Amino acid sequence: MGIRTIGVVGAGQMGNGIAHIAALYGYGVVVQDIAQAQLDDARATIEKTLARQLRKEQITGSRVVETLERLRFTTTVGDLAEVDLVIETATENASMKYEIMETLSKVVQPEAVLATNTSSISITAIAAHTERPDRVIGMHFMNPVPVMKLVEIIRGLATSDETYEEVRTVAERVKKTVVCSRDMPGFIVNRILMPYINEAVYALYEGVATVPDIDTAMKLGTNVPMGPLSLADFIGLDTCLAIMEVLHDGMGGDSKYRPCPLLKKYVEAGWLGRKSGRGFYNYYRE
Ligand code: CAA
């Protein structure tokens, strides 16, 4: 029968982006978060992005209305009981993800697929916290979800071929390009991206250059849309640190993945990047 309805757990920047494109491309979507304020923000962000897409004539007015009609927001996990696929987008913290998946495994109909948008944690380990490891898979979107074309799909040890095919179909229907990664720390994107960002923080820490010069060097010198420190602020420094820690632990403490002490200090200070108003740059006046 295939997947027709999607639950999104967590209404942060990844969750609202995934909910946006899922509803835009015809899925009924239930967004669940424990915080009502987060749900309100998610709805506002989706409405704003849809309005921008309408203004640019990328979508019609009736498509905006239909998309919003397909979205439901709730603080109750039980409201996910009937969906065909759940995509979990909670904070990058293994024990939190295990707990959420344990709950979902009990609450959501047994034949539903449980996907996780983890950017680095083992899918096999997450799946082991459910009663249906064959129906668990990694579906890693990039930020900002409506713009970025990629989805990494990661199969755990027990993921079935059917689960993989169903999830791949969803990713293609929302117009993403799929790449497949083995279930190794950081998968493809973060295995390569995070050591690059971490190295930029080391360059700053060791006084190689200033924040703007490091970013300008990489932006103009390698033709990327954002410099690495700007990108780290965009992703969230807590997320960057969490991924570096998964890489470091998962690779047996290999020193090439050692998180830069300056990155740790920023996170300790609560300087998490754009979302907290301060990171390598100041965003208070934005
Ligand atoms: N939501 C929806 N649309 C957005 C958006 C958002 N949050 N931010 C920007 N856009 C859209 C704009 O509307 C604009 O659309 P059109 O082309 O249709 O006009 C387009 O994106 C370009 O935006 P802007 O002109 O405002 O700004 P820009 O050209 O500087 O682009 C950017 C912004 C798309 C974020 C670009 O800087 C970029 O691609 N940066 C790199 C992003 C990146 O590397 N993401 C991956 C992070 S890693 C990750 O996500 C994995 C992980 O696990 C950590």
Coordinates of C-alpha atoms and ligand atoms in Angstrom, one line a residue:
M1 CA 0.0 0.0 0.0
G2 CA 3.0 2.3 0.6
I3 CA 3.4 5.3 2.8
R4 CA 0.7 8.0 2.8
T5 CA 1.0 9.6 6.2
I6 CA 4.2 10.8 8.0
G7 CA 4.8 11.7 11.6
V8 CA 7.6 14.0 12.5
V9 CA 8.9 13.9 16.0
G10 CA 10.5 17.2 17.1
A11 CA 9.6 20.6 15.6
G12 CA 13.0 22.2 15.5
Q13 CA 14.7 23.4 12.3
M14 CA 15.0 19.9 10.8
G15 CA 11.6 18.8 11.9
N16 CA 9.8 21.8 10.5
G17 CA 11.7 21.5 7.2
I18 CA 10.8 17.8 6.8
A19 CA 7.2 18.5 7.7
H20 CA 7.1 21.3 5.2
I21 CA 8.3 19.3 2.2
A22 CA 6.3 16.1 3.2
A23 CA 3.1 18.1 3.2
L24 CA 4.1 20.1 0.1
Y25 CA 4.5 16.8 -1.8
G26 CA 1.2 15.3 -0.7
Y27 CA 1.7 13.4 2.5
G28 CA -0.6 13.9 5.5
V29 CA 1.7 15.0 8.3
V30 CA 1.5 15.0 12.0
V31 CA 4.2 17.0 13.8
Q32 CA 4.7 16.1 17.4
D33 CA 6.8 18.0 20.0
I34 CA 6.5 18.1 23.8
A35 CA 6.7 22.0 23.7
Q36 CA 3.7 23.9 22.3
A37 CA 5.8 26.9 21.7
Q38 CA 8.1 24.9 19.5
L39 CA 5.1 23.7 17.5
D40 CA 3.8 27.3 17.1
D41 CA 7.3 28.4 15.9
A42 CA 7.4 25.5 13.4
R43 CA 4.0 26.4 12.0
A44 CA 5.0 30.0 11.7
T45 CA 8.3 29.0 9.9
I46 CA 6.4 26.8 7.5
E47 CA 3.8 29.5 6.7
K48 CA 6.7 32.0 6.1
T49 CA 8.6 29.7 3.8
L50 CA 5.4 28.8 1.9
A51 CA 4.6 32.5 1.5
R52 CA 8.1 33.1 0.1
Q53 CA 7.6 30.2 -2.3
L54 CA 4.3 31.7 -3.4
R55 CA 5.7 35.2 -3.8
K56 CA 8.4 33.7 -6.0
E57 CA 5.7 31.9 -8.0
Q58 CA 7.3 28.5 -7.2
I59 CA 3.9 27.3 -5.9
T60 CA 0.3 28.3 -6.4
G61 CA -2.0 29.8 -3.7
S62 CA -4.1 26.6 -3.7
R63 CA -1.0 24.5 -3.1
V64 CA -0.2 26.6 -0.1
V65 CA -3.7 26.0 1.3
E66 CA -3.6 22.3 0.6
T67 CA -0.1 22.0 2.2
L68 CA -1.3 23.7 5.4
E69 CA -4.4 21.5 5.4
R70 CA -2.3 18.4 5.3
L71 CA -0.4 19.5 8.5
R72 CA -1.4 18.8 12.0
F73 CA 0.5 19.8 15.2
T74 CA 0.3 18.0 18.5
T75 CA 2.0 17.6 21.9
T76 CA 0.6 14.1 22.2
V77 CA 2.7 11.2 21.1
G78 CA -0.4 9.0 20.9
D79 CA -1.5 11.1 17.9
L80 CA 1.2 9.3 15.8
A81 CA -0.5 5.9 16.3
E82 CA -1.9 5.7 12.8
V83 CA 0.9 7.1 10.6
D84 CA 2.8 4.9 8.1
L85 CA 6.2 6.4 8.7
V86 CA 7.7 8.4 11.6
I87 CA 10.8 10.5 11.2
E88 CA 12.4 11.3 14.5
T89 CA 14.3 14.6 14.6
A90 CA 15.2 15.1 18.2
T91 CA 18.4 16.6 19.5
E92 CA 21.6 14.7 18.6
N93 CA 21.8 12.8 21.9
A94 CA 21.9 9.0 21.9
S95 CA 20.0 8.3 25.1
M96 CA 17.3 10.7 24.1
K97 CA 16.9 9.1 20.7
Y98 CA 16.8 5.6 22.3
E99 CA 14.1 6.7 24.7
I100 CA 12.0 8.3 21.9
M101 CA 12.3 5.2 19.7
E102 CA 11.3 2.9 22.5
T103 CA 8.2 5.0 23.0
L104 CA 7.4 5.1 19.3
S105 CA 7.9 1.4 19.0
K106 CA 5.1 0.9 21.5
V107 CA 2.8 3.7 20.3
V108 CA 2.9 3.6 16.5
Q109 CA 1.1 0.8 14.5
P110 CA 3.4 -2.2 14.2
E111 CA 3.8 -2.2 10.4
A112 CA 4.9 1.5 10.4
V113 CA 8.5 2.4 9.6
L114 CA 10.5 4.3 12.2
A115 CA 13.1 6.5 10.6
T116 CA 15.6 8.6 12.4
N117 CA 17.2 11.8 11.1
T118 CA 20.3 11.3 13.3
S119 CA 23.3 12.8 11.7
S120 CA 25.8 10.4 13.3
I121 CA 24.5 7.9 15.8
S122 CA 24.4 4.2 14.9
I123 CA 21.1 3.1 13.3
T124 CA 21.7 -0.4 14.5
A125 CA 21.9 0.7 18.1
I126 CA 18.8 2.9 17.7
A127 CA 16.9 0.0 16.1
A128 CA 17.9 -2.3 19.0
H129 CA 15.8 -0.1 21.3
T130 CA 12.6 -1.0 19.4
E131 CA 10.6 -4.1 18.9
R132 CA 10.9 -3.8 15.1
P133 CA 14.5 -3.4 14.1
D134 CA 13.7 -4.5 10.5
R135 CA 11.4 -1.4 10.2
V136 CA 14.0 1.1 11.5
I137 CA 16.2 3.1 9.1
G138 CA 18.3 6.3 9.0
M139 CA 16.9 9.1 6.8
H140 CA 19.3 12.0 7.1
F141 CA 18.1 15.3 5.6
M142 CA 20.3 18.4 5.3
N143 CA 19.6 21.9 6.6
P144 CA 17.7 23.9 5.3
V145 CA 15.6 21.0 4.3
P146 CA 13.4 22.8 1.7
V147 CA 16.6 23.9 -0.2
M148 CA 19.1 21.1 0.2
K149 CA 18.7 18.3 -2.4
L150 CA 20.3 15.4 -0.5
V151 CA 19.0 12.6 1.7
E152 CA 21.4 10.0 3.1
I153 CA 19.7 6.7 3.7
I154 CA 21.4 4.4 6.2
R155 CA 20.4 0.8 6.8
G156 CA 21.0 -0.8 10.2
L157 CA 22.1 -4.4 10.5
A158 CA 18.5 -5.6 10.6
T159 CA 16.8 -3.1 8.2
S160 CA 14.7 -5.0 5.7
D161 CA 14.8 -4.4 1.9
E162 CA 11.1 -3.5 2.0
T163 CA 11.8 -0.7 4.6
Y164 CA 14.6 0.6 2.5
E165 CA 12.5 0.7 -0.7
E166 CA 9.5 2.4 1.0
V167 CA 11.8 5.1 2.5
R168 CA 13.6 5.6 -0.7
T169 CA 10.3 6.2 -2.5
V170 CA 9.4 8.9 0.0
A171 CA 12.7 10.6 -0.4
E172 CA 12.3 10.6 -4.2
R173 CA 8.7 11.8 -4.0
V174 CA 9.8 14.9 -2.0
K175 CA 12.3 15.5 -4.8
K176 CA 15.5 14.6 -3.0
T177 CA 18.5 12.8 -4.4
V178 CA 19.3 9.7 -2.3
V179 CA 22.8 8.4 -1.4
C180 CA 23.3 5.3 0.7
S181 CA 25.8 5.0 3.5
R182 CA 26.9 2.1 5.6
D183 CA 26.0 2.5 9.3
M184 CA 29.4 4.0 10.3
P185 CA 29.8 7.1 12.5
G186 CA 28.9 10.3 10.7
F187 CA 27.8 8.4 7.6
I188 CA 29.1 10.2 4.5
V189 CA 28.4 13.9 4.9
N190 CA 29.3 14.4 8.6
R191 CA 32.3 12.0 8.4
I192 CA 33.8 14.6 6.0
L193 CA 32.1 17.9 6.9
M194 CA 32.6 17.8 10.7
P195 CA 36.4 17.2 10.7
Y196 CA 36.6 20.1 8.2
I197 CA 34.6 22.4 10.5
N198 CA 36.5 21.2 13.5
E199 CA 39.8 22.0 11.7
A200 CA 38.6 25.5 11.0
V201 CA 37.9 25.9 14.8
Y202 CA 41.5 24.6 15.4
A203 CA 42.8 27.2 12.9
L204 CA 41.0 29.9 14.9
Y205 CA 42.2 28.4 18.3
E206 CA 45.8 28.4 17.1
G207 CA 45.6 32.0 15.8
V208 CA 46.1 31.1 12.1
A209 CA 43.6 33.7 11.1
T210 CA 40.5 35.6 12.3
V211 CA 36.9 34.3 12.0
P212 CA 36.0 36.4 8.9
D213 CA 39.4 35.6 7.2
I214 CA 39.0 31.8 7.8
D215 CA 35.5 32.0 6.3
T216 CA 36.4 34.2 3.4
A217 CA 39.4 32.0 2.6
M218 CA 37.2 28.9 2.3
K219 CA 34.3 30.7 0.6
L220 CA 36.3 32.3 -2.1
G221 CA 39.1 29.8 -2.2
T222 CA 37.0 26.7 -2.5
N223 CA 33.7 28.1 -3.8
V224 CA 31.4 26.9 -1.0
P225 CA 28.3 29.0 -0.2
M226 CA 29.3 29.6 3.4
G227 CA 32.6 29.5 5.3
P228 CA 33.1 26.7 7.8
L229 CA 32.6 28.9 10.9
S230 CA 29.5 30.5 9.5
L231 CA 28.2 27.0 8.6
A232 CA 29.0 25.8 12.1
D233 CA 26.9 28.6 13.5
F234 CA 24.1 27.7 11.1
I235 CA 24.2 24.0 12.0
G236 CA 24.5 24.7 15.8
L237 CA 27.8 24.4 17.7
D238 CA 26.2 21.9 20.1
T239 CA 25.3 19.7 17.2
C240 CA 28.8 20.0 15.7
L241 CA 30.3 19.0 19.0
A242 CA 27.9 16.1 19.5
I243 CA 28.8 14.8 16.0
M244 CA 32.6 15.2 16.6
E245 CA 32.2 13.2 19.9
V246 CA 30.4 10.4 18.1
L247 CA 33.1 10.3 15.5
H248 CA 35.9 10.4 18.1
D249 CA 34.3 7.7 20.3
G250 CA 33.2 5.6 17.3
M251 CA 36.6 5.6 15.7
G252 CA 38.3 4.3 18.9
G253 CA 39.5 7.7 20.0
D254 CA 41.5 8.4 16.8
S255 CA 43.0 11.8 17.5
K256 CA 42.1 13.1 14.0
Y257 CA 38.5 13.4 15.3
R258 CA 39.4 15.1 18.6
P259 CA 36.9 17.9 19.1
C260 CA 38.7 21.3 19.3
P261 CA 38.8 22.6 22.9
L262 CA 37.6 26.0 21.7
L263 CA 34.4 24.3 20.2
K264 CA 33.8 22.8 23.6
K265 CA 34.3 26.1 25.4
Y266 CA 31.8 27.8 23.1
V267 CA 29.2 25.1 23.8
E268 CA 29.9 25.4 27.6
A269 CA 29.3 29.1 27.3
G270 CA 26.0 28.6 25.6
W271 CA 27.3 30.2 22.4
L272 CA 25.6 27.7 20.1
G273 CA 25.5 29.8 16.9
R274 CA 22.5 31.4 15.2
K275 CA 19.9 29.8 17.4
S276 CA 21.3 31.2 20.6
G277 CA 22.2 34.6 19.1
R278 CA 25.9 34.1 19.4
G279 CA 28.5 31.7 18.1
F280 CA 31.5 32.6 16.0
Y281 CA 29.4 35.6 15.0
N282 CA 26.9 37.8 16.7
Y283 CA 23.3 37.5 15.6
Y284 CA 21.6 39.6 18.3
R285 CA 20.7 42.4 15.9
E286 CA 19.2 40.1 13.1
Ligands
CAA1 N1 14.2 27.5 4.5 C1 13.7 27.5 3.3 N2 14.3 28.2 2.2 C2 15.5 28.8 2.5 C3 16.0 28.9 3.8 C4 15.3 28.2 4.8 N3 15.8 28.1 6.1 N4 17.1 29.6 3.7 C5 17.3 30.0 2.5 N5 16.3 29.5 1.7 C6 16.1 29.7 0.3 C7 15.9 31.1 -0.1 O1 14.5 31.4 -0.1 C8 16.4 31.2 -1.5 O2 15.5 30.6 -2.4 P1 15.4 30.9 -4.0 O3 16.7 30.4 -4.6 O4 14.2 30.2 -4.5 O5 15.3 32.4 -4.1 C9 17.6 30.2 -1.5 O6 17.4 29.4 -0.3 C10 18.9 31.0 -1.3 O7 18.8 31.7 -0.1 P2 19.3 33.2 0.1 O8 19.4 33.9 -1.2 O9 18.6 33.9 1.2 O10 20.8 33.0 0.8 P3 22.0 32.2 0.2 O11 22.1 32.2 -1.3 O12 23.1 32.6 1.1 O13 21.6 30.7 0.6 C11 21.8 28.8 2.0 C12 21.4 30.3 1.9 C13 20.9 28.0 1.1 C14 21.6 28.4 3.5 C15 23.3 28.7 1.5 O14 24.1 29.6 2.2 C16 23.8 27.3 1.7 O15 23.6 26.4 0.9 N6 24.6 27.1 2.8 C17 25.2 25.8 3.1 C18 24.2 24.9 3.8 C19 24.7 23.6 4.1 O16 25.9 23.3 3.9 N7 23.9 22.8 4.7 C20 24.2 21.5 5.2 C21 24.6 21.6 6.6 S1 25.1 20.0 7.2 C22 23.7 19.3 7.6 O17 22.6 19.8 7.5 C23 23.9 17.9 8.1 C24 24.1 17.8 9.5 O18 23.8 16.7 10.0 C25 24.7 18.8 10.4

